[in-house]
Amino acid sequence: MAQPSAKYLGVKSGVADWLREGRWKFGQAIPSEPVLAHRFGVSVGTVRRAVDELVAENILVRQQGRGTFVASHTRDYLFNVFFRIVNKDGQKERSTPRLLSFRRVAADRTTAAALRIAHGAPVYRIRNLIMLRRTAVAFDDIRLPERLFPGLTEYALSQRETTVYGVLQQRYGVNVLWAEELVSAVIAGGSLRTLLDLTRPSAVLKVQRTAYTYRDVPIDFRYRFVSTAHHGYQIFLGRH
Amino acid sequence: MAQPSAKYLGVKSGVADWLREGRWKFGQAIPSEPVLAHRFGVSVGTVRRAVDELVAENILVRQQGRGTFVASHTRDYLFNVFFRIVNKDGQKERSTPRLLSFRRVAADRTTAAALRIAHGAPVYRIRNLIMLRRTAVAFDDIRLPERLFPGLTEYALSQRETTVYGVLQQRYGVNVLWAEELVSAVIAGGSLRTLLDLTRPSAVLKVQRTAYTYRDVPIDFRYRFVSTAHHGYQIFLGRH
DNA sequence: TTCGATTTGTTCGTATGTATT
DNA sequence: TAATACATACGAACAAATCGA
């Protein structure tokens, strides 16, 4: 057992294991640092170091005087991290979704590869319009693997007060941690032009996203088409 | 002066100031932790905390047994962080630049605002083609403030073995730490179509970038137009 | 409102381990 | 081998925020 590895790493993976097992729910407090220290047989400083890293990875949240909590990704957090559409001034605006359709379909080859499931395995397909100031700015075509989210209903999505990711967190305890996107430019075709209210043939962004949870398990594969007539897609490189 | 703020933050900004002033060159070692502790009148642990954060921000690099060094951003690092064009498989390819023009001009309003300089202040304007496998994939229109990079020449840029950012680092000791981009989709017009070898009117990405060095000082404002017929723009959200 | 207990935040000092020169 | 530098770990003390009695 006496690996030549640091104790704080042991504490970190121990706590991470508990989190993955769902030992505490989102927003709940984990044991205090002295308690964890005693439980792992290390000093408080060592626990702090482990918790420091989990906080840096957005897995835990500290609050002085209260405790340390399982990161509950609020609507604000999800909005800040995963919603990148801004207006020409670089400002974000509150968006409201409009659910267009919800179906259970078989995964095509691309979807299956991205979600690492079998070709033909069942996925939910969700089509969504993103409205900013009553105009449609983006169109989403989302695939979620059924195996991870059994029993997801159109009702749950239409009634939501949060993002799709918020629903996955609240109903299934699955947290989206990061995502990879591949952006290209295309000329909007017929149905897309109708959806986005484009009077003339226009260039739009085509964003292909795969989102991941703990252990880099993919949970969301989607296309998003963004009209950039009055908006843009904001990116940060090299942290911030 | 006795702000209710932590000492380690004082050490951190003190060291960051030294770096911005160019007190040490890239790759050089900064004073050891005990020396810094003595100089700032704090304990070694406090210095470590400050250095920890600067390391996390890619500003310093530690090496056990050797010392702590000013991060020297290699071509590989700059390529990985700031070059986001990938092929349809999501793989990056080595790119070669082709310098089209180099001029000294007055900053227009947009450039001046982005670079936080006076309207009309001198800037270098660099036009650049990015070649991947002998085909032009992107066109750059770059503005750098002359005040920060006096005496920059076309020769220095054309002879470079690295990126533009590499030149700024090597010749002026200025490190690009992060950048903000605003991406939109446009239909390529006449001259752009010629440059990018587009036979038909095509949608291309228009990337507007502002890059920053220490203390969030802007040093590069550019437009990049990317042909996404055979390539895409890769983005990561929420760390990686 | 006040007070005390609890919890995280900051700082210090010390000791030991490991990598480099 | 010895000196130097960073890495890890421990323990202690006090500050600041929170919460309930």
Coordinates of C-alpha atoms (C1' of nucleotides) in Angstrom, one line a residue:
Chain A
M1 CA 0.0 0.0 0.0
A2 CA 2.9 2.3 0.7
Q3 CA 2.9 3.7 -2.9
P4 CA 5.5 6.4 -3.4
S5 CA 2.6 8.8 -3.9
A6 CA 1.5 11.7 -1.7
K7 CA -1.0 11.2 1.1
Y8 CA -3.0 14.2 -0.1
L9 CA -3.6 12.4 -3.4
G10 CA -5.0 9.5 -1.4
V11 CA -7.4 11.8 0.4
K12 CA -8.4 13.4 -2.8
S13 CA -9.2 10.3 -4.6
G14 CA -10.9 8.9 -1.5
V15 CA -13.3 11.9 -1.4
A16 CA -13.7 11.8 -5.1
D17 CA -14.8 8.2 -4.9
W18 CA -17.4 9.1 -2.3
L19 CA -18.7 11.8 -4.5
R20 CA -19.0 9.5 -7.5
E21 CA -20.8 7.0 -5.4
G22 CA -23.4 9.7 -4.6
R23 CA -22.6 9.6 -0.8
W24 CA -23.7 13.2 -0.6
K25 CA -26.1 15.1 -2.8
F26 CA -25.4 18.3 -4.6
G27 CA -25.3 21.2 -2.2
Q28 CA -24.8 19.0 0.8
A29 CA -21.9 19.5 3.2
I30 CA -19.1 17.0 3.4
P31 CA -17.5 16.3 6.8
S32 CA -15.4 19.1 8.3
E33 CA -11.7 19.2 7.7
P34 CA -10.7 18.0 11.3
V35 CA -13.2 15.1 10.9
L36 CA -11.8 14.1 7.5
A37 CA -8.3 14.4 8.8
H38 CA -9.1 12.0 11.6
R39 CA -10.9 9.6 9.3
F40 CA -8.0 9.5 6.9
G41 CA -5.4 9.5 9.6
V42 CA -3.7 12.6 8.3
S43 CA -3.3 16.2 9.4
V44 CA -5.7 19.0 8.7
G45 CA -3.2 20.6 6.4
T46 CA -3.1 17.5 4.2
V47 CA -6.9 17.4 4.0
R48 CA -6.9 21.1 3.0
R49 CA -4.5 20.4 0.2
A50 CA -6.7 17.6 -1.2
V51 CA -9.8 19.7 -0.9
D52 CA -8.0 22.6 -2.5
E53 CA -7.6 20.6 -5.7
L54 CA -11.2 19.4 -5.7
V55 CA -12.3 23.0 -5.3
A56 CA -10.1 24.0 -8.2
E57 CA -11.7 21.4 -10.3
N58 CA -15.2 22.7 -9.5
I59 CA -16.1 19.5 -7.7
L60 CA -16.4 21.0 -4.2
V61 CA -17.2 24.5 -2.9
R62 CA -15.9 26.0 0.3
Q63 CA -17.7 28.6 2.5
Q64 CA -15.9 30.1 5.4
G65 CA -17.7 29.5 8.6
R66 CA -20.2 27.1 7.1
G67 CA -18.4 24.1 5.6
T68 CA -17.4 22.5 2.3
F69 CA -20.1 21.4 -0.1
V70 CA -20.6 19.3 -3.1
A71 CA -20.6 21.7 -6.0
S72 CA -24.2 22.3 -7.1
H73 CA -23.9 23.8 -10.5
T74 CA -26.4 26.6 -10.4
R75 CA -28.1 28.0 -13.3
D76 CA -25.7 31.0 -13.1
Y77 CA -22.7 28.7 -13.2
L78 CA -23.9 26.6 -16.1
F79 CA -24.9 29.8 -17.9
N80 CA -21.5 31.3 -17.4
V81 CA -19.5 28.3 -18.4
F82 CA -21.5 26.6 -21.1
F83 CA -23.5 29.3 -22.7
R84 CA -21.2 31.3 -24.9
I85 CA -23.6 33.5 -27.0
V86 CA -23.1 37.2 -26.4
N87 CA -24.3 40.3 -28.1
K88 CA -22.1 42.6 -30.2
D89 CA -21.0 44.4 -27.1
G90 CA -19.7 41.2 -25.6
Q91 CA -22.5 41.1 -23.0
K92 CA -24.6 38.0 -22.2
E93 CA -28.3 38.2 -22.3
R94 CA -30.8 36.0 -20.4
S95 CA -32.0 33.3 -22.8
T96 CA -35.2 31.4 -22.7
P97 CA -35.5 28.0 -24.3
R98 CA -38.4 26.9 -26.5
L99 CA -38.8 23.1 -26.8
L100 CA -39.6 22.1 -30.3
S101 CA -39.6 18.3 -30.1
F102 CA -38.6 15.4 -27.8
R103 CA -38.2 11.9 -29.2
R104 CA -36.6 8.6 -28.4
V105 CA -34.5 7.4 -31.4
A106 CA -31.6 5.1 -32.3
A107 CA -28.2 6.6 -32.2
D108 CA -26.6 7.2 -35.6
R109 CA -23.0 6.5 -36.2
T110 CA -21.7 9.9 -35.3
T111 CA -23.7 10.2 -32.1
A112 CA -22.8 6.7 -31.0
A113 CA -19.1 7.4 -31.5
A114 CA -19.3 10.7 -29.6
L115 CA -21.3 9.2 -26.7
R116 CA -19.4 6.0 -26.7
I117 CA -22.5 3.8 -27.0
A118 CA -23.5 1.1 -29.5
H119 CA -24.6 2.1 -33.0
G120 CA -28.4 2.1 -32.8
A121 CA -28.6 2.3 -29.0
P122 CA -31.5 4.4 -27.7
V123 CA -30.9 8.1 -27.3
Y124 CA -33.2 11.0 -26.6
R125 CA -33.3 13.6 -29.3
I126 CA -34.3 17.1 -28.2
R127 CA -34.8 20.0 -30.5
N128 CA -34.7 23.4 -28.9
L129 CA -34.8 27.1 -29.9
I130 CA -32.9 29.6 -27.9
M131 CA -34.7 32.9 -27.7
L132 CA -33.0 36.2 -26.8
R133 CA -35.3 39.2 -26.5
R134 CA -38.1 37.3 -28.3
T135 CA -36.0 36.5 -31.3
A136 CA -34.6 33.1 -32.1
V137 CA -30.8 33.2 -32.0
A138 CA -29.9 29.5 -32.0
F139 CA -31.3 26.1 -32.7
D140 CA -30.2 23.0 -30.7
D141 CA -30.3 19.4 -31.8
I142 CA -29.4 17.5 -28.7
R143 CA -28.8 13.7 -28.1
L144 CA -28.7 12.2 -24.6
P145 CA -28.0 8.5 -24.0
E146 CA -31.1 6.9 -22.5
R147 CA -29.1 4.5 -20.4
L148 CA -27.8 7.3 -18.3
F149 CA -31.1 9.2 -18.1
P150 CA -33.9 6.6 -18.0
G151 CA -37.4 7.9 -17.9
L152 CA -36.6 11.4 -19.1
T153 CA -39.8 13.0 -20.3
E154 CA -40.8 15.9 -22.5
Y155 CA -42.8 17.2 -19.6
A156 CA -39.7 17.4 -17.3
L157 CA -37.9 19.3 -20.0
S158 CA -40.7 21.7 -20.9
Q159 CA -41.4 22.5 -17.3
R160 CA -37.8 23.2 -16.3
E161 CA -36.7 26.4 -14.7
T162 CA -33.1 25.7 -15.6
T163 CA -30.9 24.5 -18.4
V164 CA -30.9 20.9 -19.8
Y165 CA -27.7 20.3 -17.7
G166 CA -29.6 21.5 -14.6
V167 CA -32.3 18.9 -15.3
L168 CA -29.6 16.2 -15.6
Q169 CA -28.1 17.2 -12.3
Q170 CA -31.4 17.5 -10.4
R171 CA -33.1 14.4 -11.6
Y172 CA -30.1 12.1 -12.2
G173 CA -27.3 13.5 -10.0
V174 CA -25.1 13.9 -13.1
N175 CA -22.9 16.9 -13.2
V176 CA -21.5 18.3 -16.5
L177 CA -17.9 19.1 -15.8
W178 CA -16.5 20.1 -19.2
A179 CA -17.2 20.0 -22.9
E180 CA -15.4 20.0 -26.2
E181 CA -16.8 22.0 -29.2
L182 CA -16.0 22.0 -32.9
V183 CA -17.1 25.2 -34.6
S184 CA -17.6 25.8 -38.3
A185 CA -19.4 28.2 -40.5
V186 CA -22.2 27.1 -42.8
I187 CA -24.8 28.8 -45.0
A188 CA -28.2 28.2 -43.4
G189 CA -30.4 26.0 -45.5
G190 CA -34.2 26.0 -45.8
S191 CA -35.6 24.7 -42.5
L192 CA -32.9 26.3 -40.5
R193 CA -33.5 29.6 -42.1
T194 CA -37.2 29.4 -41.2
L195 CA -36.4 28.5 -37.6
L196 CA -33.9 31.3 -37.1
D197 CA -36.0 33.9 -39.0
L198 CA -33.4 34.6 -41.6
T199 CA -34.9 36.4 -44.5
R200 CA -31.8 35.9 -46.8
P201 CA -29.3 33.1 -47.1
S202 CA -27.0 33.8 -44.2
A203 CA -23.8 32.4 -42.7
V204 CA -24.4 30.8 -39.3
L205 CA -22.2 29.0 -36.8
K206 CA -22.4 25.3 -36.5
V207 CA -21.3 24.2 -33.1
Q208 CA -20.8 20.5 -32.5
R209 CA -20.5 19.8 -28.7
T210 CA -19.7 16.8 -26.6
A211 CA -20.1 17.3 -22.9
Y212 CA -18.6 15.1 -20.2
T213 CA -19.1 14.3 -16.5
Y214 CA -16.8 12.7 -13.9
R215 CA -14.2 10.3 -15.4
D216 CA -14.6 11.9 -18.8
V217 CA -17.8 10.0 -19.5
P218 CA -19.7 11.7 -22.4
I219 CA -23.3 12.5 -21.6
D220 CA -24.4 15.0 -24.2
F221 CA -23.8 15.3 -28.0
R222 CA -25.4 18.2 -29.8
Y223 CA -25.4 20.5 -32.7
R224 CA -26.1 24.1 -32.2
F225 CA -26.6 26.6 -35.0
V226 CA -26.1 30.2 -34.0
S227 CA -27.3 33.2 -36.0
T228 CA -24.5 35.7 -35.7
A229 CA -26.3 38.6 -37.3
H230 CA -26.6 40.4 -34.0
H231 CA -24.6 38.0 -31.7
G232 CA -21.3 36.3 -31.4
Y233 CA -19.7 33.3 -29.8
Q234 CA -17.4 34.2 -26.9
I235 CA -14.3 32.1 -26.2
F236 CA -11.5 32.4 -23.7
L237 CA -8.0 30.9 -24.4
G238 CA -5.4 30.1 -21.7
R239 CA -7.7 30.4 -18.7
H240 CA -9.4 33.3 -17.1
Chain B
M1 CA -1.4 50.1 4.0
A2 CA -2.7 47.5 6.4
Q3 CA -5.4 46.3 4.0
P4 CA -7.5 43.5 5.3
S5 CA -6.1 41.4 2.5
A6 CA -4.0 38.3 2.7
K7 CA -0.2 38.6 2.7
Y8 CA 0.2 35.9 0.1
L9 CA -1.8 38.1 -2.3
G10 CA 0.7 40.9 -1.7
V11 CA 3.6 38.5 -2.5
K12 CA 1.8 37.3 -5.6
S13 CA 1.2 40.8 -7.0
G14 CA 4.7 41.8 -6.0
V15 CA 6.2 39.0 -8.0
A16 CA 3.8 39.6 -10.8
D17 CA 5.0 43.2 -10.9
W18 CA 8.6 42.2 -11.2
L19 CA 7.7 39.9 -14.0
R20 CA 5.9 42.6 -15.9
E21 CA 8.8 44.9 -15.4
G22 CA 11.0 42.3 -17.1
R23 CA 13.2 41.8 -14.1
W24 CA 13.9 38.3 -15.2
K25 CA 13.9 36.8 -18.7
F26 CA 11.9 33.8 -19.7
G27 CA 13.3 30.6 -18.5
Q28 CA 15.4 32.3 -15.9
A29 CA 15.0 31.3 -12.2
I30 CA 13.5 33.7 -9.8
P31 CA 14.9 33.8 -6.2
S32 CA 14.4 30.8 -4.1
E33 CA 11.5 30.5 -1.7
P34 CA 13.5 31.2 1.4
V35 CA 15.0 34.3 -0.2
L36 CA 11.6 35.6 -1.3
A37 CA 10.2 34.9 2.1
H38 CA 13.0 37.0 3.7
R39 CA 12.6 39.7 1.1
F40 CA 8.9 40.0 1.7
G41 CA 9.1 39.5 5.4
V42 CA 6.8 36.4 5.4
S43 CA 7.2 32.7 6.0
V44 CA 8.2 30.3 3.3
G45 CA 4.7 28.8 3.4
T46 CA 3.2 32.1 2.5
V47 CA 5.6 32.4 -0.5
R48 CA 4.6 28.9 -1.6
R49 CA 1.0 29.8 -1.6
A50 CA 1.7 32.9 -3.8
V51 CA 3.9 30.9 -6.1
D52 CA 1.3 28.1 -6.3
E53 CA -1.2 30.5 -7.8
L54 CA 1.3 32.0 -10.3
V55 CA 2.1 28.4 -11.3
A56 CA -1.6 27.6 -11.8
E57 CA -1.8 30.7 -14.0
N58 CA 1.0 29.5 -16.2
I59 CA 3.2 32.4 -15.2
L60 CA 5.8 30.5 -13.3
V61 CA 7.1 26.9 -13.5
R62 CA 8.5 24.9 -10.7
Q63 CA 11.2 22.3 -10.9
Q64 CA 12.0 20.3 -7.8
G65 CA 15.7 20.5 -7.0
R66 CA 16.3 23.3 -9.5
G67 CA 14.2 26.3 -8.7
T68 CA 11.2 28.3 -9.9
F69 CA 11.3 29.8 -13.4
V70 CA 9.6 32.4 -15.5
A71 CA 7.3 30.4 -17.8
S72 CA 8.9 30.3 -21.2
H73 CA 6.0 29.6 -23.6
T74 CA 7.4 27.2 -26.2
R75 CA 6.1 27.0 -29.7
D76 CA 4.3 23.8 -28.6
Y77 CA 2.6 25.6 -25.7
L78 CA 1.6 28.5 -27.8
F79 CA 0.4 26.2 -30.6
N80 CA -1.7 24.1 -28.1
V81 CA -3.3 27.0 -26.3
F82 CA -3.8 29.7 -29.0
F83 CA -4.1 27.8 -32.2
R84 CA -7.5 26.3 -32.4
I85 CA -7.8 25.1 -36.0
V86 CA -8.2 21.4 -36.4
N87 CA -9.2 19.1 -39.2
K88 CA -12.5 17.3 -39.4
D89 CA -11.1 14.5 -37.3
G90 CA -10.4 16.9 -34.5
Q91 CA -6.6 16.6 -35.1
K92 CA -4.3 19.6 -35.3
E93 CA -1.9 19.9 -38.2
R94 CA 1.4 21.8 -38.3
S95 CA 0.8 25.2 -39.8
T96 CA 3.1 27.5 -41.7
P97 CA 2.6 31.2 -41.9
R98 CA 2.9 33.3 -45.1
L99 CA 3.5 37.0 -44.4
L100 CA 1.5 39.1 -46.8
S101 CA 2.1 42.6 -45.6
F102 CA 3.6 44.6 -42.7
R103 CA 2.8 48.2 -42.2
R104 CA 2.8 50.9 -39.6
V105 CA -0.6 52.6 -39.4
A106 CA -2.8 54.7 -37.1
A107 CA -5.2 52.8 -34.8
D108 CA -8.8 52.9 -35.8
R109 CA -11.4 53.3 -33.2
T110 CA -12.1 49.6 -32.7
T111 CA -8.4 48.7 -32.5
A112 CA -7.7 51.6 -30.1
A113 CA -10.5 50.5 -27.8
A114 CA -9.4 46.9 -27.8
L115 CA -5.7 47.8 -27.2
R116 CA -6.6 50.6 -24.8
I117 CA -4.5 53.1 -26.6
A118 CA -5.4 56.5 -28.1
H119 CA -7.4 56.7 -31.3
G120 CA -4.8 57.2 -34.0
A121 CA -1.9 55.9 -32.0
P122 CA 0.7 54.0 -34.1
V123 CA 0.2 50.3 -34.5
Y124 CA 1.8 47.6 -36.6
R125 CA -0.6 46.0 -39.0
I126 CA 0.3 42.5 -40.1
R127 CA -1.5 40.4 -42.7
N128 CA -0.8 36.8 -42.7
L129 CA -1.9 33.6 -44.4
I130 CA -2.0 30.4 -42.5
M131 CA -1.2 27.4 -44.6
L132 CA -2.1 23.8 -43.8
R133 CA -0.8 21.2 -46.2
R134 CA -0.1 23.9 -48.8
T135 CA -3.6 25.2 -48.8
A136 CA -4.6 28.6 -47.2
V137 CA -7.0 27.8 -44.3
A138 CA -7.0 31.2 -42.5
F139 CA -6.2 34.8 -43.1
D140 CA -5.0 37.0 -40.2
D141 CA -5.2 40.8 -39.9
I142 CA -3.2 41.6 -36.8
R143 CA -2.6 44.9 -34.9
L144 CA 0.1 45.3 -32.4
P145 CA 0.7 48.6 -30.5
E146 CA 4.0 50.1 -31.5
R147 CA 4.7 51.5 -28.1
L148 CA 5.1 48.0 -26.6
F149 CA 7.1 46.7 -29.5
P150 CA 9.3 49.5 -30.8
G151 CA 11.4 48.7 -33.9
L152 CA 9.5 45.6 -34.9
T153 CA 10.4 44.8 -38.5
E154 CA 9.0 42.9 -41.4
Y155 CA 12.3 41.0 -41.5
A156 CA 12.0 39.8 -37.9
L157 CA 8.5 38.5 -38.7
S158 CA 9.3 36.9 -42.0
Q159 CA 12.4 35.1 -40.7
R160 CA 10.7 33.7 -37.6
E161 CA 10.9 30.1 -36.7
T162 CA 7.9 30.5 -34.3
T163 CA 4.6 32.2 -33.9
V164 CA 4.0 36.0 -33.7
Y165 CA 3.6 35.5 -30.0
G166 CA 7.0 33.7 -29.9
V167 CA 8.6 36.8 -31.5
L168 CA 7.0 39.1 -29.0
Q169 CA 8.4 36.9 -26.2
Q170 CA 11.9 36.5 -27.6
R171 CA 12.4 40.1 -28.7
Y172 CA 10.4 42.1 -26.2
G173 CA 10.0 39.8 -23.2
V174 CA 6.3 40.0 -23.5
N175 CA 4.3 36.8 -22.8
V176 CA 0.8 36.3 -24.0
L177 CA -1.1 34.8 -21.1
W178 CA -4.7 34.6 -22.3
A179 CA -7.0 35.8 -25.0
E180 CA -10.7 36.6 -25.5
E181 CA -12.3 35.8 -28.8
L182 CA -15.6 36.7 -30.4
V183 CA -16.6 34.3 -33.2
S184 CA -19.2 34.9 -35.9
A185 CA -20.0 33.5 -39.3
V186 CA -19.8 35.6 -42.4
I187 CA -20.0 35.0 -46.1
A188 CA -16.5 35.5 -47.6
G189 CA -16.3 38.6 -49.9
G190 CA -14.2 39.2 -52.9
S191 CA -10.6 39.6 -51.7
L192 CA -11.0 37.1 -48.9
R193 CA -12.4 34.5 -51.3
T194 CA -9.3 35.0 -53.4
L195 CA -6.9 34.7 -50.5
L196 CA -8.6 31.5 -49.2
D197 CA -9.0 30.0 -52.6
L198 CA -12.7 29.7 -52.3
T199 CA -14.3 29.0 -55.7
R200 CA -17.8 29.7 -54.6
P201 CA -19.3 32.1 -52.0
S202 CA -18.7 30.3 -48.8
A203 CA -19.4 30.8 -45.1
V204 CA -16.2 31.4 -43.1
L205 CA -15.5 32.0 -39.4
K206 CA -14.7 35.5 -38.4
V207 CA -12.7 35.4 -35.2
Q208 CA -12.0 38.7 -33.4
R209 CA -9.3 38.2 -30.8
T210 CA -7.8 40.4 -28.1
A211 CA -4.7 38.9 -26.3
Y212 CA -3.4 39.9 -23.0
T213 CA -0.2 39.8 -21.0
Y214 CA 0.5 40.2 -17.3
R215 CA -2.0 42.4 -15.4
D216 CA -4.5 42.0 -18.3
V217 CA -2.7 44.5 -20.5
P218 CA -3.9 44.0 -24.2
I219 CA -1.1 43.5 -26.7
D220 CA -2.7 42.0 -29.8
F221 CA -5.9 42.7 -31.5
R222 CA -6.7 40.7 -34.6
Y223 CA -9.2 39.4 -37.0
R224 CA -8.8 35.9 -38.3
F225 CA -11.0 34.4 -41.0
V226 CA -11.1 30.7 -41.1
S227 CA -12.2 28.5 -44.0
T228 CA -14.1 25.7 -42.5
A229 CA -14.6 23.6 -45.6
H230 CA -12.1 21.0 -44.3
H231 CA -11.4 22.3 -40.9
G232 CA -13.0 23.4 -37.7
Y233 CA -12.4 25.6 -34.7
Q234 CA -11.9 23.6 -31.5
I235 CA -13.0 24.9 -28.1
F236 CA -12.9 23.6 -24.6
L237 CA -15.4 24.7 -21.9
G238 CA -15.0 24.3 -18.2
R239 CA -11.3 23.4 -18.0
H240 CA -9.4 20.6 -19.5
Chain C
dT1 C1' -28.3 41.3 21.0
dT2 C1' -24.8 38.8 22.7
dC3 C1' -22.1 35.0 23.2
dG4 C1' -19.9 30.7 22.3
dA5 C1' -19.2 26.8 19.3
dT6 C1' -18.0 25.4 14.8
dT7 C1' -15.8 25.8 10.3
dT8 C1' -13.0 27.5 6.9
dG9 C1' -9.0 31.1 5.9
dT10 C1' -4.4 32.7 6.8
dT11 C1' 0.2 32.5 8.7
dC12 C1' 3.9 30.7 11.1
dG13 C1' 7.5 27.3 12.2
dT14 C1' 9.6 22.9 11.9
dA15 C1' 10.9 18.5 10.1
dT16 C1' 11.7 15.3 6.5
dG17 C1' 11.8 13.6 1.6
dT18 C1' 13.3 14.0 -3.1
dA19 C1' 15.6 16.0 -7.2
dT20 C1' 19.4 18.6 -9.0
dT21 C1' 23.9 20.4 -9.2
Chain D
dT1 C1' 29.3 13.9 -1.2
dA2 C1' 27.5 18.1 0.2
dA3 C1' 24.7 22.0 -0.6
dT4 C1' 20.6 23.9 -2.6
dA5 C1' 15.8 23.9 -3.9
dC6 C1' 11.3 22.4 -4.1
dA7 C1' 7.7 18.8 -2.2
dT8 C1' 5.2 16.9 1.5
dA9 C1' 3.5 16.7 6.1
dC10 C1' 2.6 18.0 10.8
dG11 C1' 1.0 21.0 14.4
dA12 C1' -0.3 25.3 16.3
dA13 C1' -2.3 29.8 16.6
dC14 C1' -5.3 33.4 15.4
dA15 C1' -8.8 35.6 12.2
dA16 C1' -13.2 35.7 10.0
dA17 C1' -17.7 34.0 8.9
dT18 C1' -21.7 31.5 10.3
dC19 C1' -25.2 29.7 13.3
dG20 C1' -27.8 28.7 17.1
dA21 C1' -28.6 29.1 22.1

